[in-house]
Amino acid sequence: MPLTVVLDHPRLRDVVVLQDVTDDGQPLARADVPRAALPAAVAAREAERPRWVWDDTARWYPPLLAAGARVERCHDLRLCHTILRRSVLTRDSELAQSAPGRWDAPSPGEPKAVEVSLFDDPRLASTPAAHAATDEDAPDDSDPLAELQRQFAAVAGADDPGRLRLLLAAESTGALIAAEMRHDGLPWDVAVHHELLTRELGSRPAGGGRPSRLEALAAEVRTALSQPALNLDSQQDLLRGMRAAGLDVESTRKWDIQGLDHPVAAPLLEYKKLARLLSANGWAWMEQWVRDGRFRPDYVPAGVVTGRWASSGGGALQLPTSIRGAVRADPGWRLVVADAAQLEPRVLAAMSGDDAMAAAGRHADLYQGVVDAGIVETREQAKYAMLGAIYGATTGASAMLMPGLTRAYPRAVGLVEAAARAGERGEPVSTWLGRTSPVPDAARMAELRAASSEGAGPADVRAARQQARTWGRFTRNFVVQGTAAEWALCWMAALRRRLRAIDGRPHLVFFLHDEVMVHSPEPVADEVATAIHDAAVEAGRLLFGDSPVDFALQVAVVDSYDQAK
DNA sequence: CACATTGGCGCC
DNA sequence: AGGGCGCCAATGTG
């Protein structure tokens, strides 16, 4: 399998170096290419299906896509470095032992202009210019080829290199997909969006100000509180206003207002809901983020410590259900929307080898499977018990269900409990493929140690134990959320490969933790649905081999996103 | 003035 | 309730 490193020429700005290397990173042939000719050079070489190695997919791939060049696979040095730096599987490697450098800096990102704050440490900046300005005496860790060799060495010396290799490949493919999804864009119908906003909020005033329905609701609230000048958009004023009207409220939160038996409650809740819609996904959002019928958010692979993606700009991962009707397939196309049903419990069942929980997952609805097994009485109970195990419920109905869940699924519950205990001791925990949690900073670590000490006063010990439990809930959730993210990456990568074999260029347009959306020509939509199912099976095999756990999907072929589910 | 933090709420 | 996020408007700070 050929490997080609893509890097900036050390001196010539307009030249890019393509350096072929062996499987263990030893240099072979090298070609200098004018930067403008890079897409053509990449497209020509792509026939040999190389793995492209570069410092940052978000820097190199968008211009290639813009020029019409796509690549099948890559190795993203920055993302892979982050994994290897922290993983317990590579803790003794040179890479993990060396001082932090440019490979530990966040991506400057593409296509946003590079904004370098005066307060940023220039040694952590990853632009070539900034890098050139670093201290001449410092060891030069910036060479991509040298970094690739460090990464290969780290993986080769790891306890379980196969898992890490899979993780690094999935992570890198995810970076390709993130760039491709931004390039292709989510099909967005601004006319539908506009109608939807007008129906909910009333017509948009030409000179700014509140839409009519929102204004009417504000008037209702002021009347109900007998305060004609109240500013609803100020939390402080609103809280004072409610208290002046004799209401016993703690805050202006929805939760607090819902409990009120007062005429202000209904219009205020409606106002808050609509004000949120207007500010988060209203006309201003539409004008800022939708161009030529496409919403193009910036996806940030591994933007979350657990390995989940984050996004920046437009709130792509928080699209409210109320506006999903604006996501519409082009004429002659369909949206194939799929989500993994109860992914996290299924992942927990697989990684813990809990066959009883796997049996519950034989049911398309795992929670119903838990009910059918007689563990709890209702689906709601099953759901809350399971989420309680994964999130670390300590009180309330969910905590009450834990003993029963523990008896039924001792291995699954044991795994998350062990992760929680490790976190409480300040130890790192790892996902199935080896992504490892950060350890507490010095201050928190001291707190965690105090939690188990005898010397401190009772009040201090109580506070410290609280801290320890908080960190334990983080590590408890980390192993499950992070492994689910790994499954989802493998699912998406397997799907992407299968889509390439289908006519008409069906392509991924959205990804949301456990959900994917493919924009597909109508005639092949059913083929795409099959590919999504097959990819889920493949992801399960890749991670868990012949584990008996099913990864059930809900798949829908629709015209608009709101028709799914 | 710009920037950072907070409250609140959207998503999984 | 309990895990992970991002965004907006209001508010706080240098």
Coordinates of C-alpha atoms (C1' of nucleotides) in Angstrom, one line a residue:
Chain A
M1 CA 0.0 0.0 0.0
P2 CA 1.7 3.2 -1.1
L3 CA 2.0 6.1 1.3
T4 CA 2.6 9.6 0.1
V5 CA 3.4 12.5 2.5
V6 CA 2.2 15.9 1.3
L7 CA 4.1 18.8 2.8
D8 CA 5.1 22.4 2.2
H9 CA 8.4 23.0 0.5
P10 CA 10.9 24.1 3.1
R11 CA 11.7 27.4 1.2
L12 CA 9.4 27.8 -1.8
R13 CA 5.9 29.0 -0.8
D14 CA 4.4 28.0 -4.1
V15 CA 5.8 24.5 -4.1
V16 CA 4.4 21.4 -2.5
V17 CA 6.5 18.2 -1.9
L18 CA 5.0 14.8 -2.5
Q19 CA 7.2 12.3 -0.7
D20 CA 6.6 8.6 -1.1
V21 CA 7.5 6.5 1.9
T22 CA 7.6 2.9 2.8
D23 CA 5.2 1.2 5.2
D24 CA 7.5 2.1 8.1
G25 CA 8.0 5.7 7.0
Q26 CA 11.4 5.4 5.1
P27 CA 11.6 7.9 2.2
L28 CA 11.4 6.7 -1.4
A29 CA 10.9 8.9 -4.4
R30 CA 10.1 12.6 -4.1
A31 CA 8.3 15.1 -6.4
D32 CA 8.1 18.8 -6.2
V33 CA 4.8 20.1 -7.5
P34 CA 3.6 23.7 -8.0
R35 CA 0.9 24.4 -5.4
A36 CA -1.6 25.2 -8.1
A37 CA -1.0 21.8 -9.8
L38 CA -1.5 19.9 -6.6
P39 CA -5.1 18.8 -7.3
A40 CA -4.1 17.4 -10.7
A41 CA -1.1 15.6 -9.2
V42 CA -3.2 14.1 -6.4
A43 CA -6.0 13.1 -8.8
A44 CA -3.4 11.4 -11.1
R45 CA -1.8 9.5 -8.2
E46 CA -5.1 8.6 -6.7
A47 CA -5.4 5.7 -9.2
E48 CA -2.8 3.9 -7.2
R49 CA -5.0 4.3 -4.1
P50 CA -2.2 5.7 -1.9
R51 CA -2.8 6.7 1.7
W52 CA -2.1 10.5 1.8
V53 CA -0.3 11.7 4.8
W54 CA -0.6 15.3 5.8
D55 CA -0.4 17.5 8.9
D56 CA -4.0 18.6 8.8
T57 CA -6.9 17.4 6.6
A58 CA -8.8 20.6 7.3
R59 CA -5.9 22.5 5.7
W60 CA -5.1 20.4 2.6
Y61 CA -8.4 18.7 1.6
P62 CA -10.8 21.6 1.1
P63 CA -8.7 23.2 -1.7
L64 CA -8.5 19.8 -3.3
L65 CA -12.2 19.3 -3.2
A66 CA -12.8 22.8 -4.6
A67 CA -10.6 21.8 -7.5
G68 CA -12.6 18.5 -8.0
A69 CA -10.1 16.1 -6.5
R70 CA -11.2 13.5 -4.0
V71 CA -9.1 11.0 -2.1
E72 CA -10.0 7.7 -0.7
R73 CA -7.9 7.6 2.4
C74 CA -5.4 9.6 4.4
H75 CA -3.5 9.7 7.6
D76 CA -4.1 13.0 9.5
L77 CA -1.0 13.5 11.6
R78 CA -2.5 16.1 13.9
L79 CA -5.5 14.0 14.9
C80 CA -3.5 10.8 15.2
H81 CA -0.9 12.6 17.2
T82 CA -3.5 13.6 19.7
I83 CA -4.7 10.1 20.1
L84 CA -1.2 8.6 20.5
R85 CA 0.0 11.3 22.8
R86 CA -2.7 10.4 25.3
S87 CA -3.4 6.7 24.8
V88 CA -2.4 4.4 27.6
L89 CA -1.5 1.9 24.9
T90 CA 1.4 4.2 23.7
R91 CA 2.3 5.8 27.0
D92 CA 5.9 4.7 26.9
S93 CA 6.5 5.8 23.3
E94 CA 8.9 8.6 22.3
L95 CA 5.9 10.5 21.0
A96 CA 4.1 10.4 24.3
Q97 CA 7.2 11.2 26.3
S98 CA 8.3 14.2 24.3
A99 CA 7.4 17.8 25.1
P100 CA 4.2 19.2 23.5
G101 CA 4.8 20.9 20.2
R102 CA 3.1 21.9 17.0
W103 CA 1.3 18.6 16.7
D104 CA -0.5 19.3 19.9
A105 CA -1.9 22.6 18.8
P106 CA -5.5 22.8 17.6
S107 CA -6.1 23.0 13.9
P108 CA -6.0 26.6 12.6
G109 CA -8.8 25.4 10.5
E110 CA -10.0 26.0 7.0
P111 CA -11.5 28.1 5.5
K112 CA -11.6 30.6 8.3
A113 CA -8.8 33.1 8.2
V114 CA -6.1 32.3 10.7
E115 CA -6.7 34.5 13.7
V116 CA -3.6 34.5 15.9
S117 CA -4.2 36.2 19.3
L118 CA -1.3 37.9 20.9
F119 CA -1.8 35.7 23.9
D120 CA -1.4 32.4 22.0
D121 CA 1.9 30.6 22.5
P122 CA 3.6 31.0 19.1
R123 CA 5.3 27.6 19.6
L124 CA 1.9 26.0 19.4
A125 CA 0.9 27.8 16.2
S126 CA 0.9 25.4 13.2
T127 CA 1.1 27.8 10.3
P128 CA 4.4 27.5 8.4
A129 CA 5.1 31.2 8.9
A130 CA 4.5 31.1 12.6
H131 CA 6.5 27.9 12.9
A132 CA 9.5 29.4 11.0
A133 CA 9.6 32.0 13.7
T134 CA 10.2 29.5 16.5
D135 CA 13.3 29.2 18.5
E136 CA 16.2 27.9 16.5
D137 CA 17.6 26.0 19.5
A138 CA 14.4 24.0 20.1
P139 CA 14.4 20.5 18.7
D140 CA 12.6 20.6 15.3
D141 CA 9.6 18.3 15.7
S142 CA 7.7 19.9 12.8
D143 CA 8.8 17.7 9.9
P144 CA 5.7 15.6 8.9
L145 CA 7.9 12.7 7.8
A146 CA 9.7 12.6 11.2
E147 CA 6.3 12.8 12.9
L148 CA 5.0 10.0 10.8
Q149 CA 7.9 7.8 11.8
R150 CA 7.3 8.6 15.5
Q151 CA 3.7 7.7 15.1
F152 CA 4.5 4.4 13.4
A153 CA 7.0 3.6 16.1
A154 CA 4.5 4.4 18.8
V155 CA 1.9 2.1 17.2
A156 CA 4.3 -0.7 16.6
G157 CA 5.4 -0.6 20.2
A158 CA 1.8 -0.6 21.6
D159 CA 0.3 -3.5 23.4
D160 CA -2.5 -3.9 21.0
P161 CA -1.5 -2.2 17.7
G162 CA -4.5 -3.5 15.7
R163 CA -6.9 -1.5 17.7
L164 CA -4.9 1.7 17.4
R165 CA -4.4 1.2 13.7
L166 CA -8.2 0.9 13.3
L167 CA -8.8 3.9 15.4
L168 CA -6.2 6.1 13.5
A169 CA -7.7 5.0 10.1
A170 CA -11.2 5.7 11.2
E171 CA -10.3 9.0 12.7
S172 CA -8.5 10.1 9.5
T173 CA -11.4 8.9 7.3
G174 CA -13.7 10.9 9.5
A175 CA -11.6 14.0 8.8
L176 CA -12.0 13.4 5.0
I177 CA -15.8 13.0 5.5
A178 CA -16.0 16.2 7.5
A179 CA -14.4 18.1 4.7
E180 CA -16.5 16.4 2.0
M181 CA -19.8 17.1 3.9
R182 CA -18.9 20.7 4.2
H183 CA -18.0 20.9 0.6
D184 CA -21.2 19.1 -0.6
G185 CA -23.4 20.8 1.9
L186 CA -26.7 19.9 3.5
P187 CA -29.6 20.6 1.0
W188 CA -31.5 23.5 2.5
D189 CA -34.7 25.0 1.2
V190 CA -34.8 28.6 2.3
A191 CA -38.4 29.1 1.1
V192 CA -39.6 26.3 3.4
H193 CA -37.5 27.7 6.2
H194 CA -39.0 31.1 5.6
E195 CA -42.6 29.8 5.6
L196 CA -41.9 27.9 8.8
L197 CA -40.5 30.9 10.6
T198 CA -43.4 33.1 9.4
R199 CA -45.9 30.5 10.6
E200 CA -44.3 30.2 14.0
L201 CA -43.1 33.7 14.7
G202 CA -45.4 35.9 12.5
S203 CA -44.1 38.1 9.7
R204 CA -40.7 39.6 9.9
P205 CA -40.7 43.4 10.5
A206 CA -38.8 45.2 7.7
G207 CA -36.8 47.4 10.1
G208 CA -35.8 44.8 12.6
G209 CA -37.6 44.3 15.9
R210 CA -39.8 41.4 17.0
P211 CA -41.9 39.4 14.6
S212 CA -45.6 40.0 15.2
R213 CA -46.4 36.8 17.1
L214 CA -43.5 37.2 19.3
E215 CA -44.5 40.8 20.1
A216 CA -48.0 39.7 20.9
L217 CA -46.8 37.1 23.3
A218 CA -44.5 39.7 25.0
A219 CA -47.5 41.9 25.5
E220 CA -49.5 39.0 27.0
V221 CA -46.6 38.4 29.4
R222 CA -46.4 42.0 30.5
T223 CA -50.2 42.1 31.0
A224 CA -50.2 39.0 33.0
L225 CA -47.5 40.4 35.3
S226 CA -49.0 43.9 35.2
Q227 CA -45.7 45.4 34.1
P228 CA -46.1 47.2 30.9
A229 CA -42.5 48.1 30.4
L230 CA -40.9 44.7 31.3
N231 CA -37.9 43.7 29.1
L232 CA -38.4 40.0 28.5
D233 CA -35.0 39.5 27.1
S234 CA -33.2 40.4 30.3
Q235 CA -33.1 37.5 32.7
Q236 CA -32.6 39.8 35.6
D237 CA -35.5 42.1 34.7
L238 CA -37.7 39.1 34.1
L239 CA -36.9 37.4 37.4
R240 CA -37.5 40.7 39.3
G241 CA -40.7 41.2 37.4
M242 CA -42.0 37.7 38.3
R243 CA -41.1 38.2 41.9
A244 CA -42.7 41.6 42.0
A245 CA -45.9 39.9 40.7
G246 CA -45.7 37.6 43.8
L247 CA -44.3 34.5 42.1
D248 CA -42.0 32.3 44.0
V249 CA -39.4 31.4 41.4
E250 CA -35.7 30.6 41.6
S251 CA -34.8 31.5 38.1
T252 CA -36.2 32.2 34.6
R253 CA -35.5 28.7 33.5
K254 CA -38.2 26.8 31.6
W255 CA -38.2 24.2 34.3
D256 CA -39.1 26.7 37.0
I257 CA -41.8 28.4 35.0
Q258 CA -43.4 25.2 34.0
G259 CA -44.4 24.6 37.6
L260 CA -46.2 27.9 38.0
D261 CA -50.0 28.1 38.4
H262 CA -50.3 31.6 36.9
P263 CA -51.5 33.1 33.7
V264 CA -48.0 34.2 32.8
A265 CA -46.7 30.7 32.5
A266 CA -48.1 29.7 29.1
P267 CA -47.3 32.8 27.1
L268 CA -43.9 33.1 28.7
L269 CA -42.9 29.5 27.9
E270 CA -44.2 30.1 24.3
Y271 CA -42.3 33.4 24.1
K272 CA -39.0 31.7 25.3
K273 CA -39.4 28.9 22.8
L274 CA -40.0 31.2 19.9
A275 CA -37.4 33.8 20.9
R276 CA -34.9 30.9 21.0
L277 CA -36.0 29.8 17.5
L278 CA -35.6 33.4 16.2
S279 CA -32.1 33.9 17.7
A280 CA -30.7 30.5 17.0
N281 CA -32.2 29.5 13.6
G282 CA -34.1 32.5 12.4
W283 CA -33.7 34.7 9.3
A284 CA -30.3 36.0 10.4
W285 CA -29.1 32.4 10.7
M286 CA -30.4 31.5 7.3
E287 CA -28.8 34.5 5.7
Q288 CA -25.5 33.8 7.4
W289 CA -25.2 30.1 6.9
V290 CA -27.3 29.0 3.9
R291 CA -25.8 29.7 0.4
D292 CA -27.1 28.4 -2.9
G293 CA -29.4 26.0 -1.2
R294 CA -26.8 24.4 1.0
F295 CA -25.9 24.6 4.7
R296 CA -22.2 24.2 5.1
P297 CA -21.1 23.9 8.7
D298 CA -17.6 23.4 9.9
Y299 CA -17.4 20.0 11.4
V300 CA -14.6 19.4 13.9
P301 CA -13.6 15.8 14.1
A302 CA -12.6 14.8 17.7
G303 CA -13.7 18.2 18.8
V304 CA -15.0 16.5 22.0
V305 CA -12.6 14.8 24.3
T306 CA -14.5 11.5 24.0
G307 CA -13.8 11.5 20.2
R308 CA -17.2 12.8 19.2
W309 CA -17.3 15.4 16.6
A310 CA -18.0 19.0 17.4
S311 CA -19.0 21.7 15.0
S312 CA -18.3 25.4 14.8
G313 CA -20.5 27.9 13.1
G314 CA -24.2 27.5 12.6
G315 CA -24.7 25.0 15.4
A316 CA -24.8 22.1 13.0
L317 CA -25.1 19.5 15.7
Q318 CA -28.0 21.2 17.4
L319 CA -30.4 21.7 14.5
P320 CA -33.7 21.8 16.4
T321 CA -36.3 19.3 15.3
S322 CA -38.7 22.2 14.6
I323 CA -36.8 23.4 11.5
R324 CA -35.7 20.1 10.0
G325 CA -38.5 20.4 7.5
A326 CA -36.2 22.9 5.7
V327 CA -33.7 20.1 5.0
R328 CA -35.0 18.9 1.6
A329 CA -33.7 16.7 -1.1
D330 CA -33.1 18.2 -4.6
P331 CA -35.7 17.3 -7.2
G332 CA -35.1 13.7 -8.3
W333 CA -33.2 13.0 -5.2
R334 CA -34.0 11.5 -1.7
L335 CA -32.7 11.8 1.7
V336 CA -31.7 8.5 3.3
V337 CA -31.7 9.0 7.0
A338 CA -30.5 6.4 9.4
D339 CA -29.9 6.4 13.1
A340 CA -28.5 3.7 15.4
A341 CA -31.1 2.6 17.9
Q342 CA -29.9 2.8 21.5
L343 CA -26.3 2.8 20.3
E344 CA -24.6 3.4 23.7
P345 CA -26.3 0.5 25.5
R346 CA -25.5 -1.8 22.6
V347 CA -21.8 -0.6 22.6
L348 CA -21.7 -1.2 26.4
A349 CA -23.1 -4.7 25.9
A350 CA -20.5 -5.5 23.3
M351 CA -17.5 -4.1 25.1
S352 CA -18.4 -5.7 28.4
G353 CA -19.2 -9.0 26.7
D354 CA -22.6 -9.0 28.6
D355 CA -24.6 -11.6 26.7
A356 CA -27.7 -10.9 28.7
M357 CA -27.7 -7.3 27.6
A358 CA -26.9 -8.4 24.1
A359 CA -30.0 -10.7 24.2
A360 CA -32.1 -7.7 25.1
G361 CA -30.6 -6.0 22.1
R362 CA -31.9 -8.8 19.8
H363 CA -35.1 -6.7 20.0
A364 CA -35.0 -3.8 17.5
D365 CA -35.8 -1.6 20.6
L366 CA -33.3 -2.6 23.2
Y367 CA -35.3 -0.9 26.0
Q368 CA -38.3 -3.1 25.1
G369 CA -36.0 -6.0 25.2
V370 CA -35.1 -5.2 28.8
V371 CA -38.8 -5.0 29.6
D372 CA -39.5 -8.3 27.9
A373 CA -36.7 -9.9 29.9
G374 CA -38.6 -8.9 33.1
I375 CA -35.9 -6.6 34.4
V376 CA -38.2 -3.6 34.7
E377 CA -41.9 -3.0 34.1
T378 CA -42.0 -0.2 31.5
R379 CA -39.9 1.0 28.5
E380 CA -39.4 4.4 30.3
Q381 CA -38.0 2.6 33.3
A382 CA -35.6 0.6 31.1
K383 CA -34.4 3.8 29.3
Y384 CA -33.9 5.7 32.5
A385 CA -32.1 2.8 34.2
M386 CA -29.8 2.3 31.2
L387 CA -29.0 6.0 30.9
G388 CA -28.5 6.2 34.7
A389 CA -25.9 3.4 34.4
I390 CA -24.1 5.2 31.5
Y391 CA -24.3 8.7 33.0
G392 CA -24.0 7.9 36.6
A393 CA -27.3 8.5 38.3
T394 CA -27.0 8.9 42.0
T395 CA -30.5 10.0 43.0
G396 CA -34.1 9.7 42.0
A397 CA -36.0 7.1 40.1
S398 CA -33.1 6.1 37.9
A399 CA -30.8 5.4 40.8
M400 CA -33.6 3.3 42.4
L401 CA -33.6 1.0 39.3
M402 CA -29.8 0.4 39.4
P403 CA -29.8 -2.6 41.8
G404 CA -32.2 -4.5 39.4
L405 CA -30.1 -3.5 36.4
T406 CA -26.9 -4.6 38.1
R407 CA -28.4 -8.1 38.9
A408 CA -29.6 -8.5 35.4
Y409 CA -26.5 -7.2 33.6
P410 CA -23.5 -7.5 36.0
R411 CA -20.8 -7.4 33.4
A412 CA -22.1 -4.2 31.7
V413 CA -22.8 -2.4 34.9
G414 CA -19.5 -3.6 36.3
L415 CA -17.6 -2.1 33.3
V416 CA -19.0 1.4 33.8
E417 CA -18.7 1.1 37.6
A418 CA -15.0 0.2 37.2
A419 CA -14.5 3.2 34.9
A420 CA -16.2 5.5 37.5
R421 CA -13.9 4.1 40.3
A422 CA -10.8 4.7 38.2
G423 CA -11.9 8.3 37.5
E424 CA -12.5 8.9 41.2
R425 CA -8.9 7.8 41.9
G426 CA -7.7 10.2 39.2
E427 CA -6.7 7.4 36.8
P428 CA -7.3 7.6 33.0
V429 CA -9.7 5.3 31.3
S430 CA -9.8 4.2 27.7
T431 CA -12.3 3.4 24.9
W432 CA -12.4 0.0 23.2
L433 CA -9.9 1.1 20.5
G434 CA -7.6 3.0 22.9
R435 CA -8.6 6.6 23.0
T436 CA -7.8 7.6 26.6
S437 CA -9.3 10.2 28.8
P438 CA -7.4 13.2 30.1
V439 CA -6.3 13.0 33.7
P440 CA -7.3 15.7 36.2
D441 CA -5.2 18.8 36.4
A442 CA -3.0 19.2 39.5
A443 CA -5.6 21.1 41.5
R444 CA -8.3 18.5 40.9
M445 CA -5.9 15.7 41.4
A446 CA -5.1 17.1 44.9
E447 CA -8.8 17.2 45.5
L448 CA -9.3 13.6 44.5
R449 CA -6.5 12.5 46.8
A450 CA -8.1 14.4 49.6
A451 CA -11.3 12.6 49.0
S452 CA -9.8 9.4 50.4
S453 CA -7.6 10.9 53.0
E454 CA -8.3 10.8 56.7
G455 CA -6.5 14.0 57.7
A456 CA -8.7 16.6 56.3
G457 CA -11.7 18.0 58.1
P458 CA -15.1 16.4 57.4
A459 CA -16.4 19.4 55.4
D460 CA -13.3 19.3 53.1
V461 CA -13.6 15.6 52.7
R462 CA -17.3 15.9 51.7
A463 CA -16.4 18.5 49.0
A464 CA -13.5 16.4 47.8
R465 CA -15.7 13.4 47.5
Q466 CA -18.2 15.4 45.5
Q467 CA -15.4 16.3 43.1
A468 CA -14.3 12.7 42.9
R469 CA -17.8 11.6 42.0
T470 CA -18.0 14.3 39.4
W471 CA -14.8 13.1 37.7
G472 CA -16.0 9.5 38.0
R473 CA -19.2 10.3 36.1
F474 CA -17.0 11.8 33.4
T475 CA -14.8 8.7 33.1
R476 CA -17.8 6.4 33.4
N477 CA -19.4 8.1 30.4
F478 CA -16.2 8.5 28.5
V479 CA -15.7 4.8 27.9
V480 CA -19.2 4.4 26.5
Q481 CA -19.6 7.6 24.6
G482 CA -16.1 7.3 23.2
T483 CA -16.5 3.7 22.1
A484 CA -19.9 4.7 20.5
A485 CA -18.1 7.4 18.6
E486 CA -15.6 4.8 17.4
W487 CA -18.4 2.6 16.2
A488 CA -20.0 5.6 14.4
L489 CA -16.8 6.5 12.7
C490 CA -16.3 3.0 11.4
W491 CA -19.9 2.9 10.3
M492 CA -19.5 6.1 8.4
A493 CA -16.2 5.1 6.9
A494 CA -17.6 1.7 5.7
L495 CA -20.7 3.5 4.3
R496 CA -18.5 6.0 2.4
R497 CA -16.6 3.2 0.7
R498 CA -19.9 1.4 -0.2
L499 CA -21.4 4.6 -1.6
R500 CA -18.6 4.9 -4.1
A501 CA -19.7 1.7 -5.8
I502 CA -23.3 3.1 -6.3
D503 CA -24.3 5.0 -9.4
G504 CA -25.2 8.7 -9.4
R505 CA -22.8 9.8 -6.6
P506 CA -25.0 9.4 -3.5
H507 CA -23.1 11.2 -0.8
L508 CA -23.1 11.8 3.0
V509 CA -24.5 15.2 3.9
F510 CA -25.0 15.0 7.6
F511 CA -23.7 13.2 10.7
L512 CA -24.9 13.5 14.2
H513 CA -23.2 11.2 16.7
D514 CA -25.3 8.1 15.9
E515 CA -27.2 9.3 12.8
V516 CA -26.2 9.7 9.2
M517 CA -27.9 11.3 6.2
V518 CA -27.2 10.5 2.6
H519 CA -28.4 12.6 -0.3
S520 CA -29.1 10.1 -3.0
P521 CA -30.5 10.0 -6.5
E522 CA -34.0 8.6 -6.2
P523 CA -33.4 5.4 -8.3
V524 CA -30.6 4.2 -6.0
A525 CA -32.0 5.2 -2.6
D526 CA -32.9 1.6 -1.7
E527 CA -29.4 0.5 -2.6
V528 CA -28.1 3.2 -0.3
A529 CA -30.3 2.0 2.5
T530 CA -28.9 -1.5 2.1
A531 CA -25.4 -0.1 2.1
I532 CA -26.1 1.7 5.4
H533 CA -27.3 -1.6 7.0
D534 CA -24.3 -3.5 5.6
A535 CA -22.0 -0.8 6.9
A536 CA -23.4 -1.1 10.4
V537 CA -22.8 -4.8 10.4
E538 CA -19.2 -4.2 9.2
A539 CA -18.6 -1.6 11.9
G540 CA -19.7 -4.1 14.6
R541 CA -17.4 -6.7 13.1
L542 CA -14.5 -4.3 12.9
L543 CA -14.7 -3.3 16.5
F544 CA -16.1 -6.4 18.3
G545 CA -15.4 -9.3 16.0
D546 CA -18.0 -12.0 16.4
S547 CA -19.7 -10.4 19.4
P548 CA -23.4 -11.4 19.5
V549 CA -24.5 -7.7 19.8
D550 CA -26.8 -6.4 17.1
F551 CA -26.5 -2.8 16.1
A552 CA -30.0 -2.1 15.1
L553 CA -30.8 0.9 12.8
Q554 CA -33.8 2.9 11.9
V555 CA -33.6 3.8 8.3
A556 CA -36.0 6.1 6.4
V557 CA -36.0 7.2 2.7
V558 CA -37.7 10.6 2.7
D559 CA -37.9 14.0 0.9
S560 CA -37.3 16.1 4.0
Y561 CA -35.6 15.5 7.3
D562 CA -38.7 16.0 9.4
Q563 CA -40.3 13.0 7.7
A564 CA -37.7 10.7 9.3
K565 CA -38.7 9.2 12.7
Chain B
dC1 C1' -13.8 49.4 23.7
dA2 C1' -13.1 44.2 23.3
dC3 C1' -13.1 40.0 25.4
dA4 C1' -14.7 36.5 28.9
dT5 C1' -18.3 34.5 31.6
dT6 C1' -23.0 33.1 32.6
dG7 C1' -27.8 31.7 32.1
dG8 C1' -30.5 29.3 29.3
dC9 C1' -31.6 25.9 25.9
dG10 C1' -31.0 23.3 21.5
dC11 C1' -28.9 18.5 20.1
dC12 C1' -27.0 13.4 21.1
Chain C
dA1 C1' -30.8 13.8 37.9
dG2 C1' -26.5 12.0 35.6
dG3 C1' -22.3 12.5 30.6
dG4 C1' -20.8 15.4 26.2
dC5 C1' -21.2 19.7 23.3
dG6 C1' -22.3 25.1 20.7
dC7 C1' -24.7 29.4 20.4
dC8 C1' -27.0 33.7 21.7
dA9 C1' -28.0 37.6 24.5
dA10 C1' -27.1 39.7 28.6
dT11 C1' -23.8 40.8 31.9
dG12 C1' -19.2 41.3 34.0
dT13 C1' -14.3 42.7 33.7
dG14 C1' -9.9 44.7 32.1

